[in-house]
Tab-separated table of C-alpha atoms in Angstrom:
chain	number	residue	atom	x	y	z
A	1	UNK	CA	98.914	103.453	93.456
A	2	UNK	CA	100.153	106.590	94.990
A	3	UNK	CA	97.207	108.188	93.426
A	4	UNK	CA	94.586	105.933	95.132
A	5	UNK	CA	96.204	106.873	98.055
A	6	UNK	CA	95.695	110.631	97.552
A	7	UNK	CA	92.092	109.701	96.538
A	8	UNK	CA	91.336	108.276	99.633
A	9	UNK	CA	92.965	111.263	101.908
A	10	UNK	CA	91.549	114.080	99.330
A	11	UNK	CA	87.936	112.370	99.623
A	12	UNK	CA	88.146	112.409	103.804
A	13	UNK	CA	89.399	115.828	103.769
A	14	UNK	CA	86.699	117.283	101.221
A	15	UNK	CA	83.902	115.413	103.400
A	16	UNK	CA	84.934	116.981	106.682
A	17	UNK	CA	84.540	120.529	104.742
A	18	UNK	CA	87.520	122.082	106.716
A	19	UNK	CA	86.887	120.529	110.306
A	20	UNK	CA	88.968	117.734	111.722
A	21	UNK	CA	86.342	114.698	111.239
A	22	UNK	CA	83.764	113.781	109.808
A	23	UNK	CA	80.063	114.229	111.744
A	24	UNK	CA	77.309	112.297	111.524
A	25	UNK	CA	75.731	113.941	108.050
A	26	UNK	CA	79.017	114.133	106.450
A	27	UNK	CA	79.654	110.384	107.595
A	28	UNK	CA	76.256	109.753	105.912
A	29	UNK	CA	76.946	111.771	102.607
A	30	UNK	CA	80.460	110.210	102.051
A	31	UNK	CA	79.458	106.622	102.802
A	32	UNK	CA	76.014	107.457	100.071
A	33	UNK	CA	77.910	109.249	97.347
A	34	UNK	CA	81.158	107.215	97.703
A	35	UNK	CA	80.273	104.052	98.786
A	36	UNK	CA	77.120	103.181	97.418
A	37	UNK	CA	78.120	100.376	95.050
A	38	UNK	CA	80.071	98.359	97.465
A	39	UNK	CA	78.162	98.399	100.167
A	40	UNK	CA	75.044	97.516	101.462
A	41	UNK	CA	72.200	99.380	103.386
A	42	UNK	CA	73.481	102.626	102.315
A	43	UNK	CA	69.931	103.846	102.080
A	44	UNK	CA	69.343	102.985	105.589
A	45	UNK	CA	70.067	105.758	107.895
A	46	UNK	CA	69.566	103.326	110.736
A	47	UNK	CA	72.382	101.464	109.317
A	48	UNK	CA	74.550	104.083	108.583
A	49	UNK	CA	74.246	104.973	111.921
A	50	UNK	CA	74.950	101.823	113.224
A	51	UNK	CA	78.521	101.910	111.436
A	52	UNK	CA	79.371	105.130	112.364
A	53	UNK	CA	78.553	104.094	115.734
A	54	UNK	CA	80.726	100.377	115.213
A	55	UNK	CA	83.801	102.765	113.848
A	56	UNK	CA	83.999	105.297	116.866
A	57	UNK	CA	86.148	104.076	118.788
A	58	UNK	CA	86.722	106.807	121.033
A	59	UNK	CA	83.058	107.540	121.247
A	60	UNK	CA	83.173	111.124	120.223
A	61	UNK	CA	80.241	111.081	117.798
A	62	UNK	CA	82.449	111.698	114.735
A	63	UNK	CA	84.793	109.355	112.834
A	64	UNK	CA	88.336	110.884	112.503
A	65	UNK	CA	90.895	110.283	109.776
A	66	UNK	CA	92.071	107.187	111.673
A	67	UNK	CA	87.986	105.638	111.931
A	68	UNK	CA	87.533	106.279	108.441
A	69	UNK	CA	90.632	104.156	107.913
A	70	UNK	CA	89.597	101.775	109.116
A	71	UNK	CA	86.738	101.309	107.261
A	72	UNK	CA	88.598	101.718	103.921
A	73	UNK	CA	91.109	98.658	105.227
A	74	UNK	CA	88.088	96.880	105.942
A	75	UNK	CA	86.542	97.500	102.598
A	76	UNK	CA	89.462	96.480	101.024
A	77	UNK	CA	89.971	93.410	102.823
A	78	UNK	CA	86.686	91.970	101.962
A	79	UNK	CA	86.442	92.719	98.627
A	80	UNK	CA	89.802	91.398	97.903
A	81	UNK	CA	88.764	88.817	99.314
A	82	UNK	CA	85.384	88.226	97.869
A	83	UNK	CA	87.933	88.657	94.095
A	84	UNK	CA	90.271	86.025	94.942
A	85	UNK	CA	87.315	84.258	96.029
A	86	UNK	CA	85.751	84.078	93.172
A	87	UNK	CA	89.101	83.835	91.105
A	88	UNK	CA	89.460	80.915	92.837
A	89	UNK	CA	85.792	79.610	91.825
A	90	UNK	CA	86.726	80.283	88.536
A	91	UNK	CA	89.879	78.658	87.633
B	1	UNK	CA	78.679	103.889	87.914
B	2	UNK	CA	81.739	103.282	90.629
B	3	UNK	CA	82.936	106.141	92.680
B	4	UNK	CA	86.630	108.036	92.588
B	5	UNK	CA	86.688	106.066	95.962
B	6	UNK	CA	85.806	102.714	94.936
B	7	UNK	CA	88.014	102.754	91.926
B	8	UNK	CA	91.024	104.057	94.374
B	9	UNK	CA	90.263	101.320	96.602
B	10	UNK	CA	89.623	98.723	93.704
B	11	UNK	CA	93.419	99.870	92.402
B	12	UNK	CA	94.954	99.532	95.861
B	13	UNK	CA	93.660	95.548	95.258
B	14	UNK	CA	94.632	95.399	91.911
B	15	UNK	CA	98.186	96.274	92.746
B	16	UNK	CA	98.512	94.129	95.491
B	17	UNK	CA	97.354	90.865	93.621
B	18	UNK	CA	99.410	92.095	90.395
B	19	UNK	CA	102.799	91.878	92.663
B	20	UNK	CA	101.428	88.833	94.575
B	21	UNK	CA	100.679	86.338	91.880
B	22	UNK	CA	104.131	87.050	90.417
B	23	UNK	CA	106.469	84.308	92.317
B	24	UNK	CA	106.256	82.144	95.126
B	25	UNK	CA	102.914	81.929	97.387
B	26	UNK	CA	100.150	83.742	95.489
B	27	UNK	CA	97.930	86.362	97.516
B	28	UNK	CA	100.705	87.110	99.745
B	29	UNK	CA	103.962	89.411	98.726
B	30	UNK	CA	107.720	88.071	99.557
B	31	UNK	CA	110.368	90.286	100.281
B	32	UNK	CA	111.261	90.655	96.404
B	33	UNK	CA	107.753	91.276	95.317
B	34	UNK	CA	107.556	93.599	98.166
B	35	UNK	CA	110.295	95.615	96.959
B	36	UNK	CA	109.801	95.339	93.657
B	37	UNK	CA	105.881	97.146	94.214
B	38	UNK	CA	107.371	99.566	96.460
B	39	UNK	CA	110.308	100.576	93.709
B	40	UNK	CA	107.305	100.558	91.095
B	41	UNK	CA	103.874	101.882	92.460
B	42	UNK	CA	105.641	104.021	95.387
B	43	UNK	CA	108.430	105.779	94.300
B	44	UNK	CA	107.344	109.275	95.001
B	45	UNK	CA	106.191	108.507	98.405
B	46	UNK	CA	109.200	106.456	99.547
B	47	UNK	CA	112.151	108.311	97.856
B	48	UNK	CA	113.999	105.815	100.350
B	49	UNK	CA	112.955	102.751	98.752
B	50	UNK	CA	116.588	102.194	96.842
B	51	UNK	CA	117.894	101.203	100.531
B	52	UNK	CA	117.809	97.610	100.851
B	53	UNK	CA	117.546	97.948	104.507
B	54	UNK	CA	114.545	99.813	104.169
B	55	UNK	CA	112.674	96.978	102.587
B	56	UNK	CA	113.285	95.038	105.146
B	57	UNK	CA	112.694	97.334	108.080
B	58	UNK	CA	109.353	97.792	106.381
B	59	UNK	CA	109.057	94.255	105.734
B	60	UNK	CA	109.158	93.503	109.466
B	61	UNK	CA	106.648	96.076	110.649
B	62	UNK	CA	104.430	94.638	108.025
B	63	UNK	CA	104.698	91.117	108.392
B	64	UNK	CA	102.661	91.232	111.757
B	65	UNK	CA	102.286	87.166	112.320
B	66	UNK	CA	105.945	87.010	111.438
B	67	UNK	CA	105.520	84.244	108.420
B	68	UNK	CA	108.453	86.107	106.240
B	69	UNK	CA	104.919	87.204	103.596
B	70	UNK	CA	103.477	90.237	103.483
B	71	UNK	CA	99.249	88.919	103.033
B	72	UNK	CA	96.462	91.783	102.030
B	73	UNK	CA	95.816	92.558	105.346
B	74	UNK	CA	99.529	93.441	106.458
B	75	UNK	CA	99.538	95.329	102.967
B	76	UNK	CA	96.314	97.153	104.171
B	77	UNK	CA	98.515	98.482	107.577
B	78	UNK	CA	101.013	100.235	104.755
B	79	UNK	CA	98.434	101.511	102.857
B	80	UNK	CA	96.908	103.389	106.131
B	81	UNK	CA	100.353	104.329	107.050
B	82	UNK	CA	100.523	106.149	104.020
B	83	UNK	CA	97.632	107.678	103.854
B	84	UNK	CA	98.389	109.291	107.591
B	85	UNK	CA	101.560	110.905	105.985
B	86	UNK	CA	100.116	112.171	103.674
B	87	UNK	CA	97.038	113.427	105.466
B	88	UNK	CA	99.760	115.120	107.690
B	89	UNK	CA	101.128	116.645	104.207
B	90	UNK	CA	98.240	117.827	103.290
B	91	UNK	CA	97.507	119.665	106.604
B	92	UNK	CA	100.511	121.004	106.777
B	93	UNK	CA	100.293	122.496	103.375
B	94	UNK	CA	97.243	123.706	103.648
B	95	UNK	CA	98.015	126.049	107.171
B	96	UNK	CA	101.335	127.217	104.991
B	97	UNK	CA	99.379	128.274	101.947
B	98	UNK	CA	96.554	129.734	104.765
B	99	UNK	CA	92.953	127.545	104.514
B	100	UNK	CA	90.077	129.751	103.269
């Protein structure tokens, strides 16, 4: 578990490529070559767009450590959801 | 093929429904399943973790709609907690050892 947790700091920190957060074609590359299987629209820069908009909450035009955060805990939450979900179906 | 990211995040959910489903309530940790995943999965992290009191101090931040269970999304508030230490850690290491 503790190594998760260094996965998701270590892949932030190699996105940003030394700066503080991540801009808008960083934000794009991390969310393609990271993301790509669990989410949706990742081929849509429109959409990515959209998110990266949705996650900035202090509308600086870049998602910091604590915006990217928050859309690993929302990740997380809906796919463990969607498990126990279908665990649930299952049994 | 799933990325290092989606299999970090897919073990952050498998650990939390391996402790879960153990006693009591399934899909939500008690205060001994709590402790028992924080003894086992976090030990490096929280070198503190053999303090009884600890477990419940962290217990209490967790548990934000106070129903004595820690539930995925409580779990997810550690998990981010964690992460900021040790994005602070990292920082920090990296001006001691001087960034390129």
């Amino acid at each position: 578990m503790e190594s998760a947790i260094q996965t998701v700091v270590k892949t932030f920190l190699s996105s940003t490529r030394g700066k503080e957060n991540l801009d808008g074609k960083a934000f794009k590359k991390l969310i393609q070559n990271q993301l790509g299987n669990i989410m949706d629209d990742t081929n849509s820069s429109s959409a990515i767009k959209e998110m990266q908009q949705g996650l900035d909450e202090n509308s600086d035009g870049k998602v910091s450590f604590q915006e990217y955060l928050t859309l690993i805990g929302y990740l997380a939450n809906s796919l463990s959801q969607s498990k126990t979900g279908s665990n649930a179906d299952a049994s | 093929m799933p990325s290092e990211l989606e299999t970090a995040m897919e073990s952050l959910i498998k650990v939390f429904h391996r402790y879960a489903s153990k006693e009591g309530k399934t899909g939500t940790l008690n205060r001994r399943e709590l402790r028992e995943l924080m003894e086992n999965e976090l030990s490096n992290f929280l070198k503190s973790q053999k303090d009884p009191a600890a477990v419940d101090k962290i217990m209490k931040d967790l548990d934000t709609n106070g129903d004595g269970q820690v539930d995925f999304e409580e779990f997810v508030s550690l998990v981010v907690g964690l992460s900021i230490a040790c994005e602070q850690c990292y920082q920090m290491h990296m001006k001691k050892t001087g960034m390129k």
